[in-house]
Structures are given as C-alpha cells and as structure tokens.
Coordinates of N, CA, C and O in Angstrom, one line a residue:
X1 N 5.9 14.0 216.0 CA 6.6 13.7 214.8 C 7.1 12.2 214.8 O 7.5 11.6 215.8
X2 N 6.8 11.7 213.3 CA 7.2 10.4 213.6 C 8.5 10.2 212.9 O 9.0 10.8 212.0
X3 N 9.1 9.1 213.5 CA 10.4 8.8 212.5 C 10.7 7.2 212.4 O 10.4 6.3 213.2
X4 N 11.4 7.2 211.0 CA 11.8 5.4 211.1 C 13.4 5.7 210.7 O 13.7 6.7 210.1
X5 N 14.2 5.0 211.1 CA 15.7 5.2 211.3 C 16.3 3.4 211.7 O 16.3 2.6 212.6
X6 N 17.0 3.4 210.0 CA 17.0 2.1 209.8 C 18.6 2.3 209.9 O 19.2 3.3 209.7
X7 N 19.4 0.7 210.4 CA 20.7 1.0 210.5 C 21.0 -0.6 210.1 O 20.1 -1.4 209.9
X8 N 22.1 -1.0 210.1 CA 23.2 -2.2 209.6 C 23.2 -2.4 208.4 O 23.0 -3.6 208.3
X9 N 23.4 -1.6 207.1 CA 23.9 -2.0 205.9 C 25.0 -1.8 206.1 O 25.6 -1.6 207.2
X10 N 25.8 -1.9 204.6 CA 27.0 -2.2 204.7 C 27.7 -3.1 203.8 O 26.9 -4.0 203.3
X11 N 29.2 -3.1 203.4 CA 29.5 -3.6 202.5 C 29.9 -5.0 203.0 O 30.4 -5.0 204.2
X12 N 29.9 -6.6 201.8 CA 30.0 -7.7 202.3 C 30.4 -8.3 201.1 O 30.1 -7.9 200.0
X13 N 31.0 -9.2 201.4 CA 31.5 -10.1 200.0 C 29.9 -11.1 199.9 O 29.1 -11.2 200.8
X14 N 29.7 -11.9 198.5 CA 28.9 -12.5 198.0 C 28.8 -13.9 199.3 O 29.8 -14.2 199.9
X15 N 27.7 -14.4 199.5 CA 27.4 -15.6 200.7 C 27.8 -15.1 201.4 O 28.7 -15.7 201.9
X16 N 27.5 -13.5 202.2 CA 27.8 -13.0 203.7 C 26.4 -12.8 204.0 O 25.4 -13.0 203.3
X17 N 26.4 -12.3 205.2 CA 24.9 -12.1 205.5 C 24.8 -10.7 206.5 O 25.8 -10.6 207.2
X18 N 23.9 -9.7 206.6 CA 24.0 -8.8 207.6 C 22.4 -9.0 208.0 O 21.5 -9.6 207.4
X19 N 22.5 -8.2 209.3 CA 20.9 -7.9 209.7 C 20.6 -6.0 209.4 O 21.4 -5.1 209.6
X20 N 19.4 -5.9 208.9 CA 19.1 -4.3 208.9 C 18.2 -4.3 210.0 O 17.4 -5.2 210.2
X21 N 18.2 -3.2 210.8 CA 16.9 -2.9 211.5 C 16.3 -1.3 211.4 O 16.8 -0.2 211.0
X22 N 15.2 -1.6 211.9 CA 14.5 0.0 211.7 C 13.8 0.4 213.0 O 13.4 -0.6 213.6
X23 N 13.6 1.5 213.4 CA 12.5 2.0 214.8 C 12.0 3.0 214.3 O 12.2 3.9 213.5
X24 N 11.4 2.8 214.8 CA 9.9 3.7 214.6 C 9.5 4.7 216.0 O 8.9 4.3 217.0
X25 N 9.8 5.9 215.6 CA 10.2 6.5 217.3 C 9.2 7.5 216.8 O 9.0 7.6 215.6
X26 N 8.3 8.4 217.9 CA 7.7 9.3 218.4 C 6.1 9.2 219.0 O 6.1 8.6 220.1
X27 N 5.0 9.6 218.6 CA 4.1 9.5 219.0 C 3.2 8.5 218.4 O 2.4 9.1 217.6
X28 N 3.0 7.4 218.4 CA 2.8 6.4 217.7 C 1.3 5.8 217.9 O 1.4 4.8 218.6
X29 N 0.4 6.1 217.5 CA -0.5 5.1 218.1 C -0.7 3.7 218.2 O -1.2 3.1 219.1
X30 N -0.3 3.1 216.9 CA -0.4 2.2 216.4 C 0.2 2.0 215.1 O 0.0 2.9 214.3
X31 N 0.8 0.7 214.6 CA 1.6 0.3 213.5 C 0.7 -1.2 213.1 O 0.5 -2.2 213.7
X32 N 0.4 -0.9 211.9 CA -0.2 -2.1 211.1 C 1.3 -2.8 210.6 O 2.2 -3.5 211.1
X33 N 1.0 -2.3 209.0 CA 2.0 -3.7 208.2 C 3.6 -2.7 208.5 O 3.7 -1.4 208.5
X34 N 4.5 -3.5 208.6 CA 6.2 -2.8 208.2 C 6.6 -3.2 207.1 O 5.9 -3.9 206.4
X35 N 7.4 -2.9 206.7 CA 8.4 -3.7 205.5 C 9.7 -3.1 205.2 O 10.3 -2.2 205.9
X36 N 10.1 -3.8 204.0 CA 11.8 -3.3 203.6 C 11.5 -3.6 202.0 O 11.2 -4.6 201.4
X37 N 11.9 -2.1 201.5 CA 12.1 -2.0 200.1 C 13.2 -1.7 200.0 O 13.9 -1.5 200.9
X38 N 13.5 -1.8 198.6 CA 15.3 -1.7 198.0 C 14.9 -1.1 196.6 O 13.8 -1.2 196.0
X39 N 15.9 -0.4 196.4 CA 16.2 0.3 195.5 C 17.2 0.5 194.4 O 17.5 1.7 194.1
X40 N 18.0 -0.6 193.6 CA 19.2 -0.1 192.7 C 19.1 0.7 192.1 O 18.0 1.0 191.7
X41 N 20.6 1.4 191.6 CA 20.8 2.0 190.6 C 20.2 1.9 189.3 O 20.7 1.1 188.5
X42 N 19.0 2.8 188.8 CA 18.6 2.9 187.6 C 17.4 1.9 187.3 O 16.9 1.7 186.2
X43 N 16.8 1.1 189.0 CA 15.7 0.3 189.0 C 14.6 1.3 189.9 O 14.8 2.4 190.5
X44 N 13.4 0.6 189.8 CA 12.5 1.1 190.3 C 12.6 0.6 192.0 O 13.3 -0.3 192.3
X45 N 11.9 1.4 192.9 CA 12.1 0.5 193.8 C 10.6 -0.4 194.5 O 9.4 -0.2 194.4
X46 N 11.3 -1.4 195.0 CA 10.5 -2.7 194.3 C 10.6 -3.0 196.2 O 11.3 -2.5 197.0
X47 N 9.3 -4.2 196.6 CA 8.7 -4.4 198.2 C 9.9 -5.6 197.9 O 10.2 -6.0 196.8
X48 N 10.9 -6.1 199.5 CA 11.9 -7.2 199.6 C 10.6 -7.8 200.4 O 9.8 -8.5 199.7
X49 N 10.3 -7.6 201.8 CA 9.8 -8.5 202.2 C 9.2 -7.3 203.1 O 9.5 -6.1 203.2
X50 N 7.9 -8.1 203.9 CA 7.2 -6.8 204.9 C 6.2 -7.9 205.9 O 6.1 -9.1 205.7
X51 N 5.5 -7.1 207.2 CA 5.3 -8.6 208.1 C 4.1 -7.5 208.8 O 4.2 -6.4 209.2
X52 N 3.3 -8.3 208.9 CA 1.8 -7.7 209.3 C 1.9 -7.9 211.2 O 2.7 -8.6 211.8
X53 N 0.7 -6.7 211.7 CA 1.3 -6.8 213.0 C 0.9 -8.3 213.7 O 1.3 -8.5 214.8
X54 N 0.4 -8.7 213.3 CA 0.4 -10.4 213.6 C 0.7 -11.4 213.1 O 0.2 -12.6 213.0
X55 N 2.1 -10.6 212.4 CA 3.5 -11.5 212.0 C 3.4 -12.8 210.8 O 4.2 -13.8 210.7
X56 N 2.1 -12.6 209.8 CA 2.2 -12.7 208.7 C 3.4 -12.1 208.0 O 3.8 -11.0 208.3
X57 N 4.1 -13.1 206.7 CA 5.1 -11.9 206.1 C 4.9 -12.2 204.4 O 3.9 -12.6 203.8
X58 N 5.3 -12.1 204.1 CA 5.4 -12.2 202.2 C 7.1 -11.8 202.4 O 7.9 -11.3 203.3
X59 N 7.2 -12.4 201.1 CA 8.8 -12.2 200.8 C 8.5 -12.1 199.0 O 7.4 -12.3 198.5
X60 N 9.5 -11.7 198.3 CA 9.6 -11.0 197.1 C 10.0 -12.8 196.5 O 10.3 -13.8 197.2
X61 N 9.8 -12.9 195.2 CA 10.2 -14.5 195.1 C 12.2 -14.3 195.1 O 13.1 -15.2 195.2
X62 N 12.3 -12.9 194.9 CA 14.1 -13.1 194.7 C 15.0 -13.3 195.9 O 16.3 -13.4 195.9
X63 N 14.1 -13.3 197.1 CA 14.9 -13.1 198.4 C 14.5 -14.6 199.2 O 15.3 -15.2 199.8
X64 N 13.0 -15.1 198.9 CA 12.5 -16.2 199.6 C 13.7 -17.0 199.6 O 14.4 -17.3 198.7
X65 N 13.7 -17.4 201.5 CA 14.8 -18.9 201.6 C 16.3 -17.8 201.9 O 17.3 -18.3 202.4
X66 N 16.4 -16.7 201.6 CA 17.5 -16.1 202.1 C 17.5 -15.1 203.2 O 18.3 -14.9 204.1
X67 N 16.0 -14.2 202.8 CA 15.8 -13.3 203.8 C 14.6 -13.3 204.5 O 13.5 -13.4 204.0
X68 N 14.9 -13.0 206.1 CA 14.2 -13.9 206.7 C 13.6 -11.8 207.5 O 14.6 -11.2 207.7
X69 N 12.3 -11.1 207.7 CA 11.8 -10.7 207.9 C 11.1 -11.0 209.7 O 10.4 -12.0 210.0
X70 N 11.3 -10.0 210.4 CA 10.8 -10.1 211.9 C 10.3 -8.7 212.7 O 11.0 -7.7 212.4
X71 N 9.6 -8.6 213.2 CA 9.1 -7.8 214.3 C 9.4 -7.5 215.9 O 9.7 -8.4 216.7
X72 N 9.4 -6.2 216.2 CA 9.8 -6.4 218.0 C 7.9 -5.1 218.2 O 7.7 -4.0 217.9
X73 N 7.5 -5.8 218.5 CA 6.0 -4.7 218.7 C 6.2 -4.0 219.8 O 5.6 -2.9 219.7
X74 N 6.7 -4.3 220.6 CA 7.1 -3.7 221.6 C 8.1 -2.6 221.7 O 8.0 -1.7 222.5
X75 N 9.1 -2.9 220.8 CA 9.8 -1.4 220.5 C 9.9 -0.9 219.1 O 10.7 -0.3 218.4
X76 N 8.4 -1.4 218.9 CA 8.0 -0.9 217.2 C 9.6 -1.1 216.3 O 10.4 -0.1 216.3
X77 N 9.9 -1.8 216.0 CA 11.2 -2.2 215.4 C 11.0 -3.5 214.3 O 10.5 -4.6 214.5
X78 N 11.5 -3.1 213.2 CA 11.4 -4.6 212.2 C 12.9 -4.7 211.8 O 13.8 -3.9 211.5
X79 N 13.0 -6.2 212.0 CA 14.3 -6.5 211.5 C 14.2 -7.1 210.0 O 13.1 -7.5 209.6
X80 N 15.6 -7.1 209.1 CA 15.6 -8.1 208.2 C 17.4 -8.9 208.2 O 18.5 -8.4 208.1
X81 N 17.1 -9.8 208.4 CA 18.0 -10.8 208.5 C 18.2 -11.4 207.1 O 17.1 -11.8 206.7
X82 N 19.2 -11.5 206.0 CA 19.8 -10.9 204.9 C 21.2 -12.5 204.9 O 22.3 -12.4 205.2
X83 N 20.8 -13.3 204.6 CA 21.9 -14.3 204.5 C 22.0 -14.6 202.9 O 21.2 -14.1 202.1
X84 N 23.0 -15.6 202.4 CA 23.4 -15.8 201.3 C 23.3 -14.5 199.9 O 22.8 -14.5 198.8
X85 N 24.1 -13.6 200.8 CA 23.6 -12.1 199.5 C 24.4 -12.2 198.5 O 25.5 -12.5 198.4
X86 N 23.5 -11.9 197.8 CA 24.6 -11.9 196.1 C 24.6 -10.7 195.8 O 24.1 -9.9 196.5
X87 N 25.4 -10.4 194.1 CA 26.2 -9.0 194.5 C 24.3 -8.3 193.5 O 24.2 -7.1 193.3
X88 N 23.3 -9.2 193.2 CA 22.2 -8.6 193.2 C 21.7 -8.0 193.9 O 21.2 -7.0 193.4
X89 N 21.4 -8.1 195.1 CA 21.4 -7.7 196.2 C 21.4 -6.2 196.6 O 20.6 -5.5 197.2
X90 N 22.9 -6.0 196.0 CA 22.9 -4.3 196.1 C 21.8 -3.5 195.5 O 21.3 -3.6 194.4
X91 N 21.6 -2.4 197.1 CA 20.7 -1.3 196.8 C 20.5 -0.9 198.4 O 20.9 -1.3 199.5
X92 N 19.9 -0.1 198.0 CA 19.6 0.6 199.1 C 18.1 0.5 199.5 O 17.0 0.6 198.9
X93 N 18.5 0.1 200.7 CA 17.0 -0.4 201.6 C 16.2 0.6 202.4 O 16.8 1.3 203.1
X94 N 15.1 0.7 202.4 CA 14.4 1.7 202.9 C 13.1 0.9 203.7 O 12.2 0.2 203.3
X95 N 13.4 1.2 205.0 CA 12.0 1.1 205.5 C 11.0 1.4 205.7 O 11.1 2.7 205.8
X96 N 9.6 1.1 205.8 CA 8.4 1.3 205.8 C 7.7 1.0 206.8 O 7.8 0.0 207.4
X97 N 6.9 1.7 207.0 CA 5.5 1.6 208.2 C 4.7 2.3 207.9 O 4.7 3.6 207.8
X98 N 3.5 1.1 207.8 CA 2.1 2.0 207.6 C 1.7 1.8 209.3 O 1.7 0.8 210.0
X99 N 1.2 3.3 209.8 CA 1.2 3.7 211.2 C 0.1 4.7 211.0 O -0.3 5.2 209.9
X100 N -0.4 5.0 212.4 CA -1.4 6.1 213.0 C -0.8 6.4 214.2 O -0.6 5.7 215.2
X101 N -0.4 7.7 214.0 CA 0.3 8.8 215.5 C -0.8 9.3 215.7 O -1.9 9.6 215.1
X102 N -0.2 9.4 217.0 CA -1.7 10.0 217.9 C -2.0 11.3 217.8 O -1.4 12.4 217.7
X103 N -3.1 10.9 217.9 CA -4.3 12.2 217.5 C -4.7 12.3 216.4 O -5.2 13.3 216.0
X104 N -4.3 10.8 215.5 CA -4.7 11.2 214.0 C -6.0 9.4 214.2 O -6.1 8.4 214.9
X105 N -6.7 10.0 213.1 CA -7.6 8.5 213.1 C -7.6 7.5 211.5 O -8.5 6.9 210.9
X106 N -6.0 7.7 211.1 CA -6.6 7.0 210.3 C -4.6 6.6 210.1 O -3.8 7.5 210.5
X107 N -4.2 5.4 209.4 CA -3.1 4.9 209.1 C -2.6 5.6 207.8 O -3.3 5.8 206.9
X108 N -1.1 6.1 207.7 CA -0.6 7.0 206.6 C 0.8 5.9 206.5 O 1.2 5.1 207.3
X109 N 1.3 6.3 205.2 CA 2.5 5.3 205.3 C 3.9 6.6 206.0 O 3.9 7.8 206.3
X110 N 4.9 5.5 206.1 CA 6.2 6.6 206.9 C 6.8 5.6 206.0 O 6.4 4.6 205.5
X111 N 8.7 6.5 205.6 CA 9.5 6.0 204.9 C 10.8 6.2 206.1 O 10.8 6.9 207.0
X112 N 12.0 5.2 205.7 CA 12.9 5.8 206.6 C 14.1 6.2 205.6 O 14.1 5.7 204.4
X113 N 15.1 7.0 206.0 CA 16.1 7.6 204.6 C 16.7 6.6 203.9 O 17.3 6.9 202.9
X114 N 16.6 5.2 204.5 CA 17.6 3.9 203.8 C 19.0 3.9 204.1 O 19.6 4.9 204.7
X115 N 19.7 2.8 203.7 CA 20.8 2.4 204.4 C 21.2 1.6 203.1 O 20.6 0.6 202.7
X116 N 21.9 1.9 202.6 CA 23.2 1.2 201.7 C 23.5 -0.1 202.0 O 24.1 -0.3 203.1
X117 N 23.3 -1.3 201.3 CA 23.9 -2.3 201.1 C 24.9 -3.3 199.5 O 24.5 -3.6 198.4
X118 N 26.0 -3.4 200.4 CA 26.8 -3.6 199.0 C 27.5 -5.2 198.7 O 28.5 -5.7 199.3
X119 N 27.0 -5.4 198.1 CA 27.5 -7.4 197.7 C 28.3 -7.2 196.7 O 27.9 -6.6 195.6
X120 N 29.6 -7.7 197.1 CA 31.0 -7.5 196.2 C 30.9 -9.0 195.7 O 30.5 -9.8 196.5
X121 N 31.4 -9.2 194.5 CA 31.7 -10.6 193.8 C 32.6 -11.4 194.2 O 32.7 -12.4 193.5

C-alpha cells in the first residue's frame, strides 16, 4: 500500500514563508513526476508547481519567483519552499505522485489528504 503524507502548513502573516513536504512511503517501485496542488474555497483545484524525476520543474505563472519546488529521490520526498505568500495563497495543498508499486507495471497517480495553508493580511 502506498501513501503520500504531506506536513508544514499552517497559518502565517502576508511576506512569511513556510516549507511543505511530502513522502511517499510503502512499496514503491519507482516515482516519475511529483507535484503540489492547491485548492481554495469554492475554486477548482489547480497544479502550483511539480518536478520530474530528473528535476525539471514548471511552476504555475502565480507562484514563479516565490515558490521554489525540490526533490529528495532517495527518501521519495518533495519539498515546496513557499516564500513571499500573500493572503492568495490560501488553500489547501495536496500532494501528488505519479508512481509504480511493486508488482504493478505500469505508473498510476497517488494523492496525499493535504495540509492547510493560511496567509493572513
């Protein structure tokens, strides 16, 4: 069984910065692309930024220059490092990994339950 289990949101005044991270724990074979979606209140939820396993990344044009997206391949782990947040910002982040657990032959996506983040004015 696979799991992604993302942690450091949290509430911050406007121009604060947090880091989110995620892992990706169980029987894993292999992990292609990661990423980080968000989600507000009464919006769709929309890609922030995501980083291929050979650390290409894309960023959303609303985050480029603030949110900076990283990988640990080694403990299947993606970070997002989150500076100058505005109170846009708020939503709830969810991580992502398209992965292949073992014994399967083919890549499926995984979601993780998300983590609240809150930019006060």
């Amino acid at each position: 069984q696979v799991q992604l289990v993302e942690s450091g949101g949290g509430l911050v005044q406007a121009g604060g910065s947090l880091r989110l991270s995620c892992a990706a724990s169980g029987s894993i074979s292999s992990i292609n692309a990661m990423g980080w979606y968000r989600q507000a209140p009464g919006k769709q939820r929309e890609l922030v930024a995501s980083i291929t396993g050979g650390g290409r990344t894309y960023y959303a044009d609303s985050v480029k220059g603030r949110f900076t997206i990283s990988r640990d391949n080694a403990e299947n782990t993606v970070y997002l490092q989150m500076n100058s947040l505005k109170p846009e910002d708020t939503a709830v982040y969810y991580c992502n990994a398209d992965l292949m657990y073992s014994g399967s032959y083919y890549y499926s996506d995984y979601w993780g339950r998300g983590t609240q983040v809150t930019v006060l004015s």
